[in-house]
CSV table of C-alpha atoms and ligand atoms in Angstrom, one decimal:
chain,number,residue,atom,x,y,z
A,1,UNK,CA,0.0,0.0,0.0
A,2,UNK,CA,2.7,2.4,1.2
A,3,UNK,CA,4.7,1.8,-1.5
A,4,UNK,CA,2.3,1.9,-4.2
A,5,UNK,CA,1.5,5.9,-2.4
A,6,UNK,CA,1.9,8.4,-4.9
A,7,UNK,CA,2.8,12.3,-3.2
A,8,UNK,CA,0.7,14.4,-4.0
A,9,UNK,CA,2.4,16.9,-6.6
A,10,UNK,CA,3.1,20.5,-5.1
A,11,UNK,CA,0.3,22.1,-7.7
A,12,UNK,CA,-2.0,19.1,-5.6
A,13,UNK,CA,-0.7,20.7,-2.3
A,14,UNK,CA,-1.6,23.9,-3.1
A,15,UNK,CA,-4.8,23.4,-4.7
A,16,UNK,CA,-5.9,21.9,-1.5
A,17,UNK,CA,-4.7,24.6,0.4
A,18,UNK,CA,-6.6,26.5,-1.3
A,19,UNK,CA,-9.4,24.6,-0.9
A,20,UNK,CA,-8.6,25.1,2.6
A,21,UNK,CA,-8.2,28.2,3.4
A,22,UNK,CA,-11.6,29.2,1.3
A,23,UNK,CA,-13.9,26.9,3.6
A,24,UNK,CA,-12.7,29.0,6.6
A,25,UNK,CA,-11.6,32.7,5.7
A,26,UNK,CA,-12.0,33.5,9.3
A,27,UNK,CA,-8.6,31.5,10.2
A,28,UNK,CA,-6.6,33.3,8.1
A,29,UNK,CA,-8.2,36.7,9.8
A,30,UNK,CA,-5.2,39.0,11.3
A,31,UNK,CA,-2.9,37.1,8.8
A,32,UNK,CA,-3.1,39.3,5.7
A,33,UNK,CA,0.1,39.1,3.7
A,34,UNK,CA,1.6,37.6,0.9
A,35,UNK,CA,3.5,34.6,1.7
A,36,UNK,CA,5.7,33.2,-1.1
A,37,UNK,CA,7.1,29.5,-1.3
A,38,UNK,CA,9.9,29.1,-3.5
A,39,UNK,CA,10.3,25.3,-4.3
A,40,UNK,CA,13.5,23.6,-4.1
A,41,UNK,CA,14.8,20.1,-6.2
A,42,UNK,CA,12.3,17.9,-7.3
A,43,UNK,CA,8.9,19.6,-8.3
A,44,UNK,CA,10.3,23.1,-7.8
A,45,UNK,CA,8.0,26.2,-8.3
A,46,UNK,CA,7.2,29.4,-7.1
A,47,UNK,CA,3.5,29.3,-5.2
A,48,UNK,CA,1.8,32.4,-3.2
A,49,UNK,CA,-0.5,32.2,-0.3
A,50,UNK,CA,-2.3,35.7,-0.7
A,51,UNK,CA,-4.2,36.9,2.0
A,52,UNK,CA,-6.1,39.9,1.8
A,53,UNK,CA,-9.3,42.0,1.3
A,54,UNK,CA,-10.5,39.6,-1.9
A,55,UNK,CA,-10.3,36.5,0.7
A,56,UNK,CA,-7.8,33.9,1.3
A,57,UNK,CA,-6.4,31.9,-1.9
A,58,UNK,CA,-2.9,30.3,-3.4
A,59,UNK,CA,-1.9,30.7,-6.5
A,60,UNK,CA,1.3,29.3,-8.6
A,61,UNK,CA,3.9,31.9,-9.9
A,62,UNK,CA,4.6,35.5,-7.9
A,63,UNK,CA,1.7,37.1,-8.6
A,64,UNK,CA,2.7,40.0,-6.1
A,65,UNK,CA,5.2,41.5,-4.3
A,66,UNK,CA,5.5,38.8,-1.5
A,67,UNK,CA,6.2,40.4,2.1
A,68,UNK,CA,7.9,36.9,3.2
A,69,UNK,CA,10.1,33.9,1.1
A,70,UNK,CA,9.8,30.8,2.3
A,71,UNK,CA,12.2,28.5,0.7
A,72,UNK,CA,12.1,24.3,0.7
A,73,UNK,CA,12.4,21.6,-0.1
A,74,UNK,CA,9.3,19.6,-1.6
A,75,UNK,CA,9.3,16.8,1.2
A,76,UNK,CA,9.6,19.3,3.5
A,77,UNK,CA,6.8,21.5,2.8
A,78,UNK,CA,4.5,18.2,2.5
A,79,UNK,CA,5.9,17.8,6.4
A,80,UNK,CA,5.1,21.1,7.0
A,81,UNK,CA,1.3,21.3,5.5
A,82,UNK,CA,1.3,17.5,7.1
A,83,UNK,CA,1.7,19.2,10.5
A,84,UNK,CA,4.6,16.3,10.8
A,85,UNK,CA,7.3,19.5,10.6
A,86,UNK,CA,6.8,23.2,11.7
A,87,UNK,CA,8.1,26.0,9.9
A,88,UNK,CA,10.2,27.3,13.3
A,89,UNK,CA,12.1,23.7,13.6
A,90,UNK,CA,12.2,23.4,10.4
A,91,UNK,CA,14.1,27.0,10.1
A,92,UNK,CA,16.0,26.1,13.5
A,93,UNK,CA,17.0,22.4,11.2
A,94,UNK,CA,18.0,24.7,8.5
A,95,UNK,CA,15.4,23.0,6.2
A,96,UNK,CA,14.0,26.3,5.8
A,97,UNK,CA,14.9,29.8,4.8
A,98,UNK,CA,13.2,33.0,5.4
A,99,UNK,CA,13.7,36.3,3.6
A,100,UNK,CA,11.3,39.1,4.9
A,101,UNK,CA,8.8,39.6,7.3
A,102,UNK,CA,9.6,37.3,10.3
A,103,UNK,CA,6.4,38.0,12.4
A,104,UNK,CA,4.1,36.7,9.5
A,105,UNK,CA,6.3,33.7,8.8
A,106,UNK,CA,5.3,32.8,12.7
A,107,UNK,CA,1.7,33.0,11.5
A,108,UNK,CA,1.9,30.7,8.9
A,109,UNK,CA,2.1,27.7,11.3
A,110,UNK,CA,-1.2,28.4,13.0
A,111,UNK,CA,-2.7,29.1,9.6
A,112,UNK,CA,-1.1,25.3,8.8
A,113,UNK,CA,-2.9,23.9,12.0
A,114,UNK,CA,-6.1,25.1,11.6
A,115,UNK,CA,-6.6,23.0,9.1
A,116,UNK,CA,-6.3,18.6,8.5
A,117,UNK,CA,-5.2,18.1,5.3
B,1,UNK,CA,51.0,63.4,5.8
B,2,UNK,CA,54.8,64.0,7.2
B,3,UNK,CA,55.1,64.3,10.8
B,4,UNK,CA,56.6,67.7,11.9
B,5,UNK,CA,57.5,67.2,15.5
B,6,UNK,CA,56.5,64.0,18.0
B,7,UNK,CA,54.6,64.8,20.7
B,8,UNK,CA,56.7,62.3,23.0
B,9,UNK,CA,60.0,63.8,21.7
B,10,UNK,CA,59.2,68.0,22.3
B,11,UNK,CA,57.5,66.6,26.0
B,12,UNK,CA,55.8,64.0,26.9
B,13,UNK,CA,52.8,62.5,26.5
B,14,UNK,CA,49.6,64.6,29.1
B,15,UNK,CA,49.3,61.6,31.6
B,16,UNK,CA,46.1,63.9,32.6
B,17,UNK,CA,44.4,63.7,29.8
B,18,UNK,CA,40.9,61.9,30.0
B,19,UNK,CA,41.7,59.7,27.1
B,20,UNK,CA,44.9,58.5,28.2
B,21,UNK,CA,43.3,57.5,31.7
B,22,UNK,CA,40.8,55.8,30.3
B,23,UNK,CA,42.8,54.6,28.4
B,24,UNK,CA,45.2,52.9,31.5
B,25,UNK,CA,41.6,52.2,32.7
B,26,UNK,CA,41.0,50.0,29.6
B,27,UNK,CA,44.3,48.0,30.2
B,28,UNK,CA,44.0,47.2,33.6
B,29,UNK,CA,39.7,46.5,33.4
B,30,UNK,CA,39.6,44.8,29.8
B,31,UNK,CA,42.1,41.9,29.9
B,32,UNK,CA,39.1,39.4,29.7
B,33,UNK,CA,40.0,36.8,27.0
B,34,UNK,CA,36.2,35.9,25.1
B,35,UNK,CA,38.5,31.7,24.2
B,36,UNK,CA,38.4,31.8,28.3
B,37,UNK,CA,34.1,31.6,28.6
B,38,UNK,CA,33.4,28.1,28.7
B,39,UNK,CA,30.5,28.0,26.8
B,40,UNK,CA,29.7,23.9,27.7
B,41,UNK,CA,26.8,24.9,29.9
B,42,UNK,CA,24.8,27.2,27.6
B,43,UNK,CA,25.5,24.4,24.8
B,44,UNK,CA,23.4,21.9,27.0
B,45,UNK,CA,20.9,24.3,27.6
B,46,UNK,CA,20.7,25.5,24.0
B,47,UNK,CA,20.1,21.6,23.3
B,48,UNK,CA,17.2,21.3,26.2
B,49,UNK,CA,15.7,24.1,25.1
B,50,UNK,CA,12.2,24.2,22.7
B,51,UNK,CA,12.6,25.0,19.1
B,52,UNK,CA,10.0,27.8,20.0
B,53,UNK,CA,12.5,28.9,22.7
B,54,UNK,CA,15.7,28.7,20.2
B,55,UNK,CA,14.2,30.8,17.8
B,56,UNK,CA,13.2,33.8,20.5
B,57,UNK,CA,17.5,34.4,20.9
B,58,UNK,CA,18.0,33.9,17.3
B,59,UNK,CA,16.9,37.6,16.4
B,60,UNK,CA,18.9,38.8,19.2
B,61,UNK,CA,22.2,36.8,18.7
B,62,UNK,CA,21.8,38.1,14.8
B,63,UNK,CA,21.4,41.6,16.1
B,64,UNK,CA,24.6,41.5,18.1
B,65,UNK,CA,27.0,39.1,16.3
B,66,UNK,CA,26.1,41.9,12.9
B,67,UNK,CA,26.1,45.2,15.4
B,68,UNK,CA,29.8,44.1,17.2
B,69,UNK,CA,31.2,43.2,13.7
B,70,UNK,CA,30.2,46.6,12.1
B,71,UNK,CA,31.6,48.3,14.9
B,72,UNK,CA,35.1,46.6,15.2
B,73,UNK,CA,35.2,47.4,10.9
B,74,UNK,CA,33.6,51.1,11.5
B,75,UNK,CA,35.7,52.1,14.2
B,76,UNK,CA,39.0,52.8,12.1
B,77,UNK,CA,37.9,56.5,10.1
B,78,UNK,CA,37.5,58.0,13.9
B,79,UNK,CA,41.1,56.3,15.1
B,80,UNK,CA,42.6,57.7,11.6
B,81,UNK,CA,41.0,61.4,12.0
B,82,UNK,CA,42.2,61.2,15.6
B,83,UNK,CA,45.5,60.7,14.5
B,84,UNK,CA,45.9,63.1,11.7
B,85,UNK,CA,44.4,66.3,14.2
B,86,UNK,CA,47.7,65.3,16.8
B,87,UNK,CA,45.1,63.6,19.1
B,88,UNK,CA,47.7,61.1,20.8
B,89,UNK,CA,46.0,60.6,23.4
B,90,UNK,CA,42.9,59.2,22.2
B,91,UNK,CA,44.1,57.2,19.5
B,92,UNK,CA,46.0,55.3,22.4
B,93,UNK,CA,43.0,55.2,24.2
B,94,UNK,CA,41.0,53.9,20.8
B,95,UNK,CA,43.8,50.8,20.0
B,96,UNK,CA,42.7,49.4,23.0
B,97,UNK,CA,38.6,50.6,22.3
B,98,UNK,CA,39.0,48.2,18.4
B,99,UNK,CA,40.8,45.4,20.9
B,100,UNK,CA,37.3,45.5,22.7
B,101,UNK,CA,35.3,45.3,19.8
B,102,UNK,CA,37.2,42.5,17.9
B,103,UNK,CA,36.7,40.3,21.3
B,104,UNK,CA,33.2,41.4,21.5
B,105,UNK,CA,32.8,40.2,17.6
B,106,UNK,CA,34.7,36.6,18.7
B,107,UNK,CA,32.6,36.2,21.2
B,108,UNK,CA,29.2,36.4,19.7
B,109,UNK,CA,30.7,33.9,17.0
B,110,UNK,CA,31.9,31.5,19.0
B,111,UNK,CA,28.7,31.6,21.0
B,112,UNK,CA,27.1,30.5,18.2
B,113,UNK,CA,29.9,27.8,17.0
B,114,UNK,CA,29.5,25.7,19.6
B,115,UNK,CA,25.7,25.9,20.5
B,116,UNK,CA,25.8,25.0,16.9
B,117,UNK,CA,24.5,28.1,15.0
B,118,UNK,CA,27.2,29.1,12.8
B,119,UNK,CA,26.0,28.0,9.8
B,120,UNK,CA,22.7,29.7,10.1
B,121,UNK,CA,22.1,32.2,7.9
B,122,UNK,CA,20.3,35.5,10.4
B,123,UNK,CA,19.9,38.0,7.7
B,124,UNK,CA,16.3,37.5,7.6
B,125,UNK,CA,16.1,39.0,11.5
B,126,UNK,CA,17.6,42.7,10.1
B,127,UNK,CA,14.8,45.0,10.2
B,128,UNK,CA,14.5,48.0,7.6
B,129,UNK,CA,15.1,50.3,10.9
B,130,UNK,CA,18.3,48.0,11.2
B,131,UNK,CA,19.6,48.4,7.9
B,132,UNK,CA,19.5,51.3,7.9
B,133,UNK,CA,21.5,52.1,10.9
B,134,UNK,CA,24.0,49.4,10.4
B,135,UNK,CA,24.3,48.9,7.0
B,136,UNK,CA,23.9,52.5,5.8
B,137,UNK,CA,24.2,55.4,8.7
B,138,UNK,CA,27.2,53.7,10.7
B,139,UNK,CA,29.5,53.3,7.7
B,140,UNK,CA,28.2,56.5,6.0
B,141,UNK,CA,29.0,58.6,9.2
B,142,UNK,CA,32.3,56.8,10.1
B,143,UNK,CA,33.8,57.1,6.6
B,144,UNK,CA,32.5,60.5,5.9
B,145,UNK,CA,35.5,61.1,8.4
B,146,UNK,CA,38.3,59.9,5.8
B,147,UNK,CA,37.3,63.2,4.0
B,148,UNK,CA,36.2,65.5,6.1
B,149,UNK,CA,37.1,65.4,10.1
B,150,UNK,CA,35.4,68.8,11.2
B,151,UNK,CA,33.8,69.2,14.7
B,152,UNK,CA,30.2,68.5,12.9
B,153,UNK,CA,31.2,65.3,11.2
B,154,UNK,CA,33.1,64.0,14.5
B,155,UNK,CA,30.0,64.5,15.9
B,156,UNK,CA,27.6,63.4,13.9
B,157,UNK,CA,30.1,60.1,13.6
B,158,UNK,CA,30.5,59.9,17.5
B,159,UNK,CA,26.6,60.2,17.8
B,160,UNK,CA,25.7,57.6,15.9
B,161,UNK,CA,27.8,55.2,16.9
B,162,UNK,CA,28.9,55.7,20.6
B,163,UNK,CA,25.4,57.2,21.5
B,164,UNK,CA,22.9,55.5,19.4
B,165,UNK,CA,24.6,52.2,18.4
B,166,UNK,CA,26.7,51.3,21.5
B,167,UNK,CA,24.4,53.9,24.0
B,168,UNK,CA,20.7,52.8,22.7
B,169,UNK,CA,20.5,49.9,21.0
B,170,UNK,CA,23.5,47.4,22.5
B,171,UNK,CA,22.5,48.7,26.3
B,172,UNK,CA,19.1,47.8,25.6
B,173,UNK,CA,20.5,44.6,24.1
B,174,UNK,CA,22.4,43.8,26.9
B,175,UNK,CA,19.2,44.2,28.8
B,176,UNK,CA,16.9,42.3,27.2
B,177,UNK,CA,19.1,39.3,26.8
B,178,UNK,CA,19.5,39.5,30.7
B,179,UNK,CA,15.9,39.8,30.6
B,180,UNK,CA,15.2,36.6,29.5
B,181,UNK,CA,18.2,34.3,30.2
B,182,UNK,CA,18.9,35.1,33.7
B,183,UNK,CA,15.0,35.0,34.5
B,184,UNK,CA,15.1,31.5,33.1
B,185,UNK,CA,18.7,30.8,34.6
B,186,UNK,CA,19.6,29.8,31.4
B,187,UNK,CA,23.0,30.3,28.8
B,188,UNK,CA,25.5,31.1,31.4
B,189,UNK,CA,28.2,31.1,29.2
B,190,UNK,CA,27.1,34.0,27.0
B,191,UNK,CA,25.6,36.3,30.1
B,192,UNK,CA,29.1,36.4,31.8
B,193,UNK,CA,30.6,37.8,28.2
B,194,UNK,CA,27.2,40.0,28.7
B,195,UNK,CA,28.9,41.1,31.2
B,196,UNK,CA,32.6,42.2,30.3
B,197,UNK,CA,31.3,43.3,26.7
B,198,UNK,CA,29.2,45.7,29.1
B,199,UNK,CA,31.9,46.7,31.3
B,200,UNK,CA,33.7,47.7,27.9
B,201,UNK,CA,31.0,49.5,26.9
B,202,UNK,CA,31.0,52.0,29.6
B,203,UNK,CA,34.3,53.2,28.2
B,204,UNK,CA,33.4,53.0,24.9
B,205,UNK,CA,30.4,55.5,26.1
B,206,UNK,CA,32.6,57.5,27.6
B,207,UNK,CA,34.6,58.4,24.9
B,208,UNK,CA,31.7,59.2,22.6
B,209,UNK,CA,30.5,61.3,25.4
B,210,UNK,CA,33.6,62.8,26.0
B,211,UNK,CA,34.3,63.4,22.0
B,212,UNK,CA,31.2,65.2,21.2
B,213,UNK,CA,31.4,67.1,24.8
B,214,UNK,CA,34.6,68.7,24.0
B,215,UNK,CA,33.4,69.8,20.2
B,216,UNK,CA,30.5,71.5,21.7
B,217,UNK,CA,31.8,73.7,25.0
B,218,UNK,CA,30.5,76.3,24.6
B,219,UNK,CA,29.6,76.2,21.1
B,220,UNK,CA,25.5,75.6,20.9
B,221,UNK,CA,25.8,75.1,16.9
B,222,UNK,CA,27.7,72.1,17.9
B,223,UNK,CA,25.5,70.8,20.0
B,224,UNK,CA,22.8,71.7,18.1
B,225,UNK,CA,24.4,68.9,15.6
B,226,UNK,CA,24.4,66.4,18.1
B,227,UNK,CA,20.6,66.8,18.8
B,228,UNK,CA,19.3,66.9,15.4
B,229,UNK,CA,21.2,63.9,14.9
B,230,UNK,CA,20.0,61.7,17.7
B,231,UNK,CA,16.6,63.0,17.0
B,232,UNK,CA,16.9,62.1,13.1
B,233,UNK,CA,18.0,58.5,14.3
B,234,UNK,CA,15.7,57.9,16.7
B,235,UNK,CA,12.7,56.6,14.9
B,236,UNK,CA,15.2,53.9,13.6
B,237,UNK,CA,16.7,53.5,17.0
B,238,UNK,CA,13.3,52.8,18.8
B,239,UNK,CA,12.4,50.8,15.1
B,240,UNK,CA,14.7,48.2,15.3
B,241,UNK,CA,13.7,47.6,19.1
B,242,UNK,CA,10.5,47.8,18.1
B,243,UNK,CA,10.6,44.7,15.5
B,244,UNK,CA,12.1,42.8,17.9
B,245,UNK,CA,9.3,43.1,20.4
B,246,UNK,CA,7.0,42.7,18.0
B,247,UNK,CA,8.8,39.3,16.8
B,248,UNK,CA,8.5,37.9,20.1
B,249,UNK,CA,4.3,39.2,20.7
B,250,UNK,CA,3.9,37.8,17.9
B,251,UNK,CA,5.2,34.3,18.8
B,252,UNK,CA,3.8,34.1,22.1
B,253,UNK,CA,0.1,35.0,20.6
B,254,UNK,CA,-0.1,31.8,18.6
B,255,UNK,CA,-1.5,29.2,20.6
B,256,UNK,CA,0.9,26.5,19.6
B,257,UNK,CA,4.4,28.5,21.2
B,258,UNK,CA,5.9,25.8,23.6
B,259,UNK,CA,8.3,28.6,25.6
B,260,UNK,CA,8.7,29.1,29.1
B,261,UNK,CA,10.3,32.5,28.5
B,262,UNK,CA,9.7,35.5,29.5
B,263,UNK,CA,9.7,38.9,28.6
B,264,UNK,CA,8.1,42.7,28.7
B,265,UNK,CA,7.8,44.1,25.7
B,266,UNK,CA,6.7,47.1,27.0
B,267,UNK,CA,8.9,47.6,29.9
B,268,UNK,CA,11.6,46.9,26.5
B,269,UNK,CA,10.6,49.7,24.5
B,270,UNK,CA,10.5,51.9,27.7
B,271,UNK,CA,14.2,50.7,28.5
B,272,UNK,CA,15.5,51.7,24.9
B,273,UNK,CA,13.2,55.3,25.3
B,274,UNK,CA,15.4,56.2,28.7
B,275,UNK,CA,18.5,55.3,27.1
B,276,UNK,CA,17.6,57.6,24.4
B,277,UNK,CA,17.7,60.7,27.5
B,278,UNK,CA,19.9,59.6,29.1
B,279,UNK,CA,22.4,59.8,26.3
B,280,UNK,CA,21.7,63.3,25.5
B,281,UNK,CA,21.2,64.5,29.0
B,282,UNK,CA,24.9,63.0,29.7
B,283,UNK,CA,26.1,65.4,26.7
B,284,UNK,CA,23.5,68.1,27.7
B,285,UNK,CA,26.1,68.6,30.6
B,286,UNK,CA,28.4,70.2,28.6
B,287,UNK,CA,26.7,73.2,28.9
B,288,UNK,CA,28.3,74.0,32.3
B,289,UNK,CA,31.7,74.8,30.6
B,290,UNK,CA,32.6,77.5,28.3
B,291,UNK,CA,35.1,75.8,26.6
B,292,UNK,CA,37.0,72.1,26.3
B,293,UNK,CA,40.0,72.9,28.9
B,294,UNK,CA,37.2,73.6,31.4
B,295,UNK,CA,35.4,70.3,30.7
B,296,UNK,CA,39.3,68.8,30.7
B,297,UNK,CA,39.7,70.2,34.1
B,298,UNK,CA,36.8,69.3,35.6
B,299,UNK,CA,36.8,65.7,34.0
B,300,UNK,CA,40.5,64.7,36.0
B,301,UNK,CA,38.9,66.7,39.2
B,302,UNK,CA,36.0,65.1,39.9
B,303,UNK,CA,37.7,61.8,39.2
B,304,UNK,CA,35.2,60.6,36.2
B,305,UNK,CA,37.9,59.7,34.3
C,1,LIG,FE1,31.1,46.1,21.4
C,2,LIG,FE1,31.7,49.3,21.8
């Protein structure tokens, strides 16, 4: 069974994301921002989380001006959206870097919980 | 620039000087070697501690380790335009002042060597507010002084970086990473180099103190400099403690932080705001001399120095 599991593809991950984080705006309230994952290795791509007055939504490519890079590994961000890995051990573990705004970064994870993927 | 006379050779050098006796002060008070702090302690910590814990110092540790190594490289316009204007005294005093700094810069990074943080890349903790006092008014200030060394530029380069870099923001430093490690009795190793980089510090202060004190007796278009300046910097100043506050609010509002620290945000920002008057109070005493011999005088009588 295990082995015959097929990951999900990044596009996949995001997609439910958004899926996600459109069922529930209000979890994402007090997190406006757009946060940018830049995919590393295998399935690499650039994917926004946008949150603001238009609702809550991901979509691939930099659509705009993110106010925080987060950049990983594929595996990893599976762990992260998992809930198996979060984001401030993984940037303690040096799976993850951050470029800009810290303080949202620290949101992310509790936008990550809210949900079960 | 060809030397005309030596100081040393026509006399001697003025033992009463307040540079030169802080400058004796310096050799006997800062002979602490950072390779001595045994940093074992503070590694097992470091290990025991939550990642939620770990990541509260980070911003703090990248703060410092960048602010002491912009320091020890900034430092060497003032030593050169002290120099060239004959000032023998406090050059001596400032070999032993970019002694200080280089120790304080080895001992942030071997802090984070062996709690095994070298590697990681801090950058991302430099606020705007931050840049733009270390990466852009520091060096701009400091080197302006390789081309022009008038009173106003001395000033302007002693106020940002003895009074606002070394005065506001690494006091306030200091403080808040006493704050929260000795409160949690915590990182032992790195508190008791807290400590001498501190005691360093003071000297450093006085010197800034000192330099823009003597430019301004009883000239109030000096001093006037000095204000402006340290009111231009200030939003910065108070920015970049602001950010970090705000970091660590932000952490301990989501409900999934696992830290047992401990901090006041408020009580921080307050902190950095008195350091802020109490720097230019300090200077503001100038205005009880007429000119710099009086200061001098005054300086080696009551003992300060
Ligand atoms: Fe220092
Ligand atoms: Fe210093």
């Amino acid at each position: 069974m295990a082995k015959n599991y097929v990951k999900p593809s990044m596009q996949e991950v995001f997609q439910i994301i958004d899926a996600a984080v459109k069922t529930d705006p209000s979890v994402t309230k007090g997190k406006e921002g757009v946060y940018q994952f830049n995919i590393k290795d295998e399935d690499e791509g650039t994917y926004q989380l946008i949150i603001d007055e238009n609702g809550p939504r991901t979509v691939e490519g930099a659509e705009q001006d993110p106010y925080v890079i987060l950049t990983l590994k594929a595996d990893h961000f599976r762990d992260l959206v998992a809930g198996d890995l979060n984001p401030t051990a993984a940037f303690m573990g040096g799976k993850l870097k951050i470029k800009g705004n810290m303080g949202l970064a620290l949101k992310l994870q509790t936008v990550l919980n809210s949900f079960d993927f | 620039m060809a030397h005309e006379s030596f100081q040393t050779v026509d006399g001697e050098i003025n033992w009463n000087a307040p540079m030169y006796r802080l400058y004796e002060k310096a050799k006997k008070n800062g002979k602490w070697n950072p390779a001595d702090i045994d940093f074992t302690q503070d590694k097992m910590d470091f290990d025991g501690m939550t990642e939620d814990e770990k990541i509260t110092s980070m911003p703090l540790v990248a703060s410092f380790s960048a602010g002491e190594e912009a320091v020890t490289l900034d430092i060497l316009p003032m030593v050169y335009a002290m120099a060239r204007q004959g000032r023998l005294e406090d050059t001596m005093f400032l070999t032993t002042f970019m002694h200080d700094e280089a120790k304080h810069t080895e001992m942030f990074s071997r802090w984070q060597q062996q709690v095994g943080v070298g590697e990681m890349e801090l950058s991302n903790f430099h606020s705007d507010s931050y840049k733009r006092i270390f990466y852009e008014e520091l060096p701009g200030s400091m080197e302006r002084l390789n081309v022009d060394d008038s009173p106003q530029a001395v000033i302007r380069a002693a106020t940002v970086y003895n009074m606002v870099v070394e005065g506001i923001l690494a006091e306030s430093g200091y403080h808040s990473f006493r704050e929260i490690f000795k409160k949690a009795g915590l990182l032992p190793g790195i508190l008791q180099g807290i400590d001498y980089l501190n005691q360093d510090e003071g000297r450093h202060l006085q010197f800034g103190i000192y330099t823009i004190q003597r430019l301004c007796a009883g000239k109030d278009e000096n001093l006037k400099v000095f204000h402006d300046y340290m009111d231009e910097l200030w939003p910065d100043a108070f920015g970049v403690v602001e950010y970090l506050t705000s970091l660590y609010d932000v952490q301990m509002a989501q409900d999934w932080t696992n830290s047992s620290l401990d901090f006041d945000s408020e009580a921080m920002k307050k902190y950095a705001k008195r350091q802020f008057d109490i720097r230019k109070k300090q200077v503001d005493r100038v205005k009880n001399f007429n000119n710099a011999q009086e200061l001098d005088e005054q300086l080696v009588k009551a003992g300060t120095v």
